[in-house]
Short mmCIF file of N, CA and C in Angstrom, two decimals:
data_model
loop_
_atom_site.label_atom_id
_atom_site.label_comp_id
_atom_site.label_asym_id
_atom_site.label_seq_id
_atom_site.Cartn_x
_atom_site.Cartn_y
_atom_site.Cartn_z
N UNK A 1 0.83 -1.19 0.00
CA UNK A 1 0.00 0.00 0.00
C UNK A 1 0.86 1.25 0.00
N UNK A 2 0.48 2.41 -0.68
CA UNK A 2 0.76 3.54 -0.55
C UNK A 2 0.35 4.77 -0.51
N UNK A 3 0.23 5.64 1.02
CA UNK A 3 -0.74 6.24 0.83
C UNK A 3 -0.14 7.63 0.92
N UNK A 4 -0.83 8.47 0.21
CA UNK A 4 -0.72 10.09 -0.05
C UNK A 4 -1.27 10.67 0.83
N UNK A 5 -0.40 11.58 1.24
CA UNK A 5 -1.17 12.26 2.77
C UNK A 5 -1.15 13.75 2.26
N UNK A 6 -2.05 14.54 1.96
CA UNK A 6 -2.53 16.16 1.68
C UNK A 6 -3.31 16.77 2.41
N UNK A 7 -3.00 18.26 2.06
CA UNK A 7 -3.33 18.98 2.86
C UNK A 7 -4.97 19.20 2.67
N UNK A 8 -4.86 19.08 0.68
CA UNK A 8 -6.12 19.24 0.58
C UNK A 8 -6.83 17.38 0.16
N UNK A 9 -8.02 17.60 0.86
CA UNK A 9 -8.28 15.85 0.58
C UNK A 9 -8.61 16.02 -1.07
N UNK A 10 -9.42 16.49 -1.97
CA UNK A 10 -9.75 16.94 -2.74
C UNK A 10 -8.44 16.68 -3.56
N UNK A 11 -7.62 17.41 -3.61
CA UNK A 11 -6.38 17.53 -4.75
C UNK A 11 -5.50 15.97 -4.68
N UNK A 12 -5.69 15.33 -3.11
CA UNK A 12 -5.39 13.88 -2.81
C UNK A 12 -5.81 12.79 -3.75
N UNK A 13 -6.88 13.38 -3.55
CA UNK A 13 -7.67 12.04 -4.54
C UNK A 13 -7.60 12.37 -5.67
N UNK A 14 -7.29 13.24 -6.24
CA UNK A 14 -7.29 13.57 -7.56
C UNK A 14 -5.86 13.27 -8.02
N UNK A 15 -4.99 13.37 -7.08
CA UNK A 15 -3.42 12.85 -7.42
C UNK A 15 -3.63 11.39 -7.35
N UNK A 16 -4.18 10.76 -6.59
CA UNK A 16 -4.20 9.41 -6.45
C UNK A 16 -4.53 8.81 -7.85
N UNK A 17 -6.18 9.21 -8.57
CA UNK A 17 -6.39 8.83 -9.15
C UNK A 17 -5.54 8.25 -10.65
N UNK A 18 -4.92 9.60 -10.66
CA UNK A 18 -4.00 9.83 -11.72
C UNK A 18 -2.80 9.23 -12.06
N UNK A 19 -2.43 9.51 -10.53
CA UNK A 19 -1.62 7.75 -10.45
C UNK A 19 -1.58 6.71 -10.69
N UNK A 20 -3.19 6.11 -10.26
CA UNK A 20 -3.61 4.69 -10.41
C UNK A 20 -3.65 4.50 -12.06
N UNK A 21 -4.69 6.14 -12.39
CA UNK A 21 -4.50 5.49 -14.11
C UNK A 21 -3.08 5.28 -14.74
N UNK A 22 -2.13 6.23 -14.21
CA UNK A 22 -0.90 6.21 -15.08
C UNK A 22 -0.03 4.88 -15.09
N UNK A 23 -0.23 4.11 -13.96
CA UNK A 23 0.11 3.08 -13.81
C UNK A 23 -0.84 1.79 -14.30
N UNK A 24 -1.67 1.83 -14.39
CA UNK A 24 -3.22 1.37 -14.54
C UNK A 24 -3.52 0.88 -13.57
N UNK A 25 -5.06 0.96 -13.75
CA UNK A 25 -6.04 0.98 -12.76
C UNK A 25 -5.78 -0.45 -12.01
N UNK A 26 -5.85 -0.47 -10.72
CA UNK A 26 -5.99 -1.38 -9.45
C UNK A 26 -4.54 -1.78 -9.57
N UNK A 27 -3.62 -1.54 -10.08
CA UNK A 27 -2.28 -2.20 -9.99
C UNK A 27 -1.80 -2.10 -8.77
N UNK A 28 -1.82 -1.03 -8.10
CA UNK A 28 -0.99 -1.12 -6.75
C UNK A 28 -2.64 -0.69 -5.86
N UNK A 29 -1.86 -0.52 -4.81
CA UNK A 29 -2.84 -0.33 -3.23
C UNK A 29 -2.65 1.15 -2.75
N UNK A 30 -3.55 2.13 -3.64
CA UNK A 30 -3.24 3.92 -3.81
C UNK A 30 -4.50 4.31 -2.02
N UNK A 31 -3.75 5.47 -1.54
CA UNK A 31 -4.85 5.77 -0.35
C UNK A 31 -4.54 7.02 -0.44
N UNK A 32 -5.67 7.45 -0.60
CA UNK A 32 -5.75 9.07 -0.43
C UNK A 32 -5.70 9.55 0.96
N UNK A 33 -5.70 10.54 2.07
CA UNK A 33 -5.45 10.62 3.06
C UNK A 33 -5.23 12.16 3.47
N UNK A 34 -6.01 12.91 3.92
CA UNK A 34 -5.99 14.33 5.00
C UNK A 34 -4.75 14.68 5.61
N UNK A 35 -4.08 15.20 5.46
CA UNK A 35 -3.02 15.86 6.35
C UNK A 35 -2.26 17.17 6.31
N UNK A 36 -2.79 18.26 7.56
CA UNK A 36 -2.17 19.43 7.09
C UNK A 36 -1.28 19.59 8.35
N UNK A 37 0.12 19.41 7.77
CA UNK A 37 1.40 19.27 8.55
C UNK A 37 1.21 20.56 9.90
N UNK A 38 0.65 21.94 9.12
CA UNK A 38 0.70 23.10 10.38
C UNK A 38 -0.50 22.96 11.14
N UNK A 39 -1.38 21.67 11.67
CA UNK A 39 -2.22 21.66 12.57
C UNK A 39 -1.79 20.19 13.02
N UNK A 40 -1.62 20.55 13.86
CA UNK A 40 -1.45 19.22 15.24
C UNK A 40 -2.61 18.31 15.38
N UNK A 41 -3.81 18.79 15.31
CA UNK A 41 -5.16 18.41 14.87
C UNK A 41 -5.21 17.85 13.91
N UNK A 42 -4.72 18.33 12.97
CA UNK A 42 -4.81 17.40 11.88
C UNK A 42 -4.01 16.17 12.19
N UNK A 43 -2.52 16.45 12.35
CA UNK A 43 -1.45 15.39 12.42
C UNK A 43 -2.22 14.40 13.47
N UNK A 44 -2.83 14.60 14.36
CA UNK A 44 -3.41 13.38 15.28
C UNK A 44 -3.97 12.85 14.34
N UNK A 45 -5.30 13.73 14.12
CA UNK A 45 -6.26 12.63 13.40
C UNK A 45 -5.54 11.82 12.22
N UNK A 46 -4.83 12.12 11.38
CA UNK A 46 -4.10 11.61 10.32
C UNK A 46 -3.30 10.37 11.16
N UNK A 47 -3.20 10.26 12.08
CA UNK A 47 -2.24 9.80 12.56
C UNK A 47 -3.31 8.22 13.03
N UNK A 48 -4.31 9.00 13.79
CA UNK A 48 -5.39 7.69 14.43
C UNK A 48 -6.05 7.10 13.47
N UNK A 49 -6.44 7.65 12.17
CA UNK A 49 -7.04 7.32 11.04
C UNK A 49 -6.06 6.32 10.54
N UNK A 50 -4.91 6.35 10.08
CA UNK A 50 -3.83 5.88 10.04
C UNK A 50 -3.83 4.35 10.45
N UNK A 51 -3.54 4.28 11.89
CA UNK A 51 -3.98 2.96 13.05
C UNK A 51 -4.81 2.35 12.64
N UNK A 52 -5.68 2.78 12.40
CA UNK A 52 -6.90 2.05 12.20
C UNK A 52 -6.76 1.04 10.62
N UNK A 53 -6.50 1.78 9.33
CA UNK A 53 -6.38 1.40 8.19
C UNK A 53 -5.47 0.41 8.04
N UNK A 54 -4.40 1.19 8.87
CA UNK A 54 -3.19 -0.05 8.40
C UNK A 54 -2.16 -0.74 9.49
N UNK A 55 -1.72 -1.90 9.11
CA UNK A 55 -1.40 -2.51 10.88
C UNK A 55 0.00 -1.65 11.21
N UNK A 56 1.26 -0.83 10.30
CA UNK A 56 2.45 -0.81 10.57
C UNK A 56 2.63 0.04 9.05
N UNK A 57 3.39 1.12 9.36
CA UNK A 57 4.28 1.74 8.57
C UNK A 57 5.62 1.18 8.56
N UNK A 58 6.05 1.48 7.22
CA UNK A 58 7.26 0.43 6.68
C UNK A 58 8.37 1.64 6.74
N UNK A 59 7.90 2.51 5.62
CA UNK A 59 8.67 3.39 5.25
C UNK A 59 7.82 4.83 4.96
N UNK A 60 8.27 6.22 5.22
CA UNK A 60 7.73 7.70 5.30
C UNK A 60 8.99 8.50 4.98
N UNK A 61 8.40 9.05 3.55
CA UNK A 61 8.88 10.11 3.05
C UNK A 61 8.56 11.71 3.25
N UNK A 62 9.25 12.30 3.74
CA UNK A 62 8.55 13.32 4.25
C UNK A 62 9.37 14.58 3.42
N UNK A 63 8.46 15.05 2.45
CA UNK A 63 8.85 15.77 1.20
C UNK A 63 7.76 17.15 1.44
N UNK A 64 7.14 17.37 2.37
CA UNK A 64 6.22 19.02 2.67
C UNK A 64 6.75 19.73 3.05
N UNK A 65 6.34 21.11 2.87
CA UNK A 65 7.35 21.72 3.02
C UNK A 65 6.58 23.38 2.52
N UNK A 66 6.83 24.42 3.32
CA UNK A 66 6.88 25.59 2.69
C UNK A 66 8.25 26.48 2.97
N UNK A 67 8.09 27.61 2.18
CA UNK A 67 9.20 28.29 2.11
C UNK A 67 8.98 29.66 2.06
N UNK A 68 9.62 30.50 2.02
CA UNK A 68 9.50 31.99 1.87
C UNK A 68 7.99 32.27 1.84
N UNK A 69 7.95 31.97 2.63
CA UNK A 69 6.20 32.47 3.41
C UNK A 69 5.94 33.99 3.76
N UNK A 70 4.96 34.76 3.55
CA UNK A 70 5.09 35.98 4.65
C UNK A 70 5.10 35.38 6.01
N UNK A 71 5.11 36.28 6.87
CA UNK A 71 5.03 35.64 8.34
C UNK A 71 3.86 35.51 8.81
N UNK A 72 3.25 34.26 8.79
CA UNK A 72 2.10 33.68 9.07
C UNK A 72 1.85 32.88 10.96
N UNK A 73 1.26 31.94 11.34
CA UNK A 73 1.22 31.37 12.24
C UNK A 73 0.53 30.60 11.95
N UNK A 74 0.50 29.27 12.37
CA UNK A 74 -0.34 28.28 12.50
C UNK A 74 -1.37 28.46 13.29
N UNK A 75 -2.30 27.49 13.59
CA UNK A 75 -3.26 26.98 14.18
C UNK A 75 -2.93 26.65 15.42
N UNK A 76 -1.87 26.16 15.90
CA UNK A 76 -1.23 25.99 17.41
C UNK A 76 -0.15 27.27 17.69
N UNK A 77 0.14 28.40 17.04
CA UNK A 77 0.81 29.27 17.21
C UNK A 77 2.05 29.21 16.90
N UNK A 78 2.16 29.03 16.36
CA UNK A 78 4.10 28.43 15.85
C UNK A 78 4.14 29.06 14.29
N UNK A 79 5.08 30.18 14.10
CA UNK A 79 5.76 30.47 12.74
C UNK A 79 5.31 29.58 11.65
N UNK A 80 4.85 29.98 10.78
CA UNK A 80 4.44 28.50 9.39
C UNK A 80 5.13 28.00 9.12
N UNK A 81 6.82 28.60 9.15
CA UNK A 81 7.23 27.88 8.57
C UNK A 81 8.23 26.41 9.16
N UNK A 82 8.42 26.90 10.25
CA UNK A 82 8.79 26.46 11.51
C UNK A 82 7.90 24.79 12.14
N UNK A 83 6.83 25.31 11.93
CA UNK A 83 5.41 24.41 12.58
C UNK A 83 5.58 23.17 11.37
N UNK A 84 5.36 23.82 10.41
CA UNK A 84 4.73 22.66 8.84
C UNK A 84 6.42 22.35 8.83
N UNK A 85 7.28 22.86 8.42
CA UNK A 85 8.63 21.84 7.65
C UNK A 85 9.18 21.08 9.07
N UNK A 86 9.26 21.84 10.36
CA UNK A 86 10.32 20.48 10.97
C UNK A 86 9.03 19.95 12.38
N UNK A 87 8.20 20.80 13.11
CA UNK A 87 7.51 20.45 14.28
C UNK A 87 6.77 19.28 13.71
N UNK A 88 6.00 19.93 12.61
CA UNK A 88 4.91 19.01 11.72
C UNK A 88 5.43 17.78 11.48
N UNK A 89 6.25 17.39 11.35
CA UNK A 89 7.12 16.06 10.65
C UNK A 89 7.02 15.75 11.88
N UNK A 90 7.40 15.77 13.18
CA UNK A 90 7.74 14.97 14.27
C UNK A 90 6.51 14.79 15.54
N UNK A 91 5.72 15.51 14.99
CA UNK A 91 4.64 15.10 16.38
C UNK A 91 4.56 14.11 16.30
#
């Protein structure tokens, strides 16, 4: 299995799909999946949703990321850019 974790679920599934066709359809085990790295809220639920679907993560690539942001804040109060590229990865 391999699943895509986004910020937007919407653009998820729409990458997924595209995938599956480019590879063709049902070939591999595609999962679309919610995740917005600058909410902690999110990262739980992504995280318990997660548990539930699948028994064990093998391997996580962690390729999100923003950059030259204005100066924003998250949802838990933390710099955007700060929160989403390194806090976000490790909750």
């Amino acid at each position: 299995s391999v699943v895509l974790a986004c910020r937007s679920a919407a653009k998820c599934e729409e990458a997924r799909a595209a995938i599956d066709q480019d590879i063709g359809p049902g070939k591999a085990a595609l999962h679309a999946m919610e995740l917005d790295l600058a909410s902690f809220a999110s990262i739980r639920s992504f995280a318990a949703a997660f548990a539930l679907r699948f028994p064990r993560l093998h391997s996580l690539v962690l390729n999100a990321g923003v950059m030259l942001q204005p100066f924003q804040l998250t949802q838990d109060r933390f710099e955007l850019t700060v929160g989403t590229n390194h806090f976000g990865h490790f909750l």
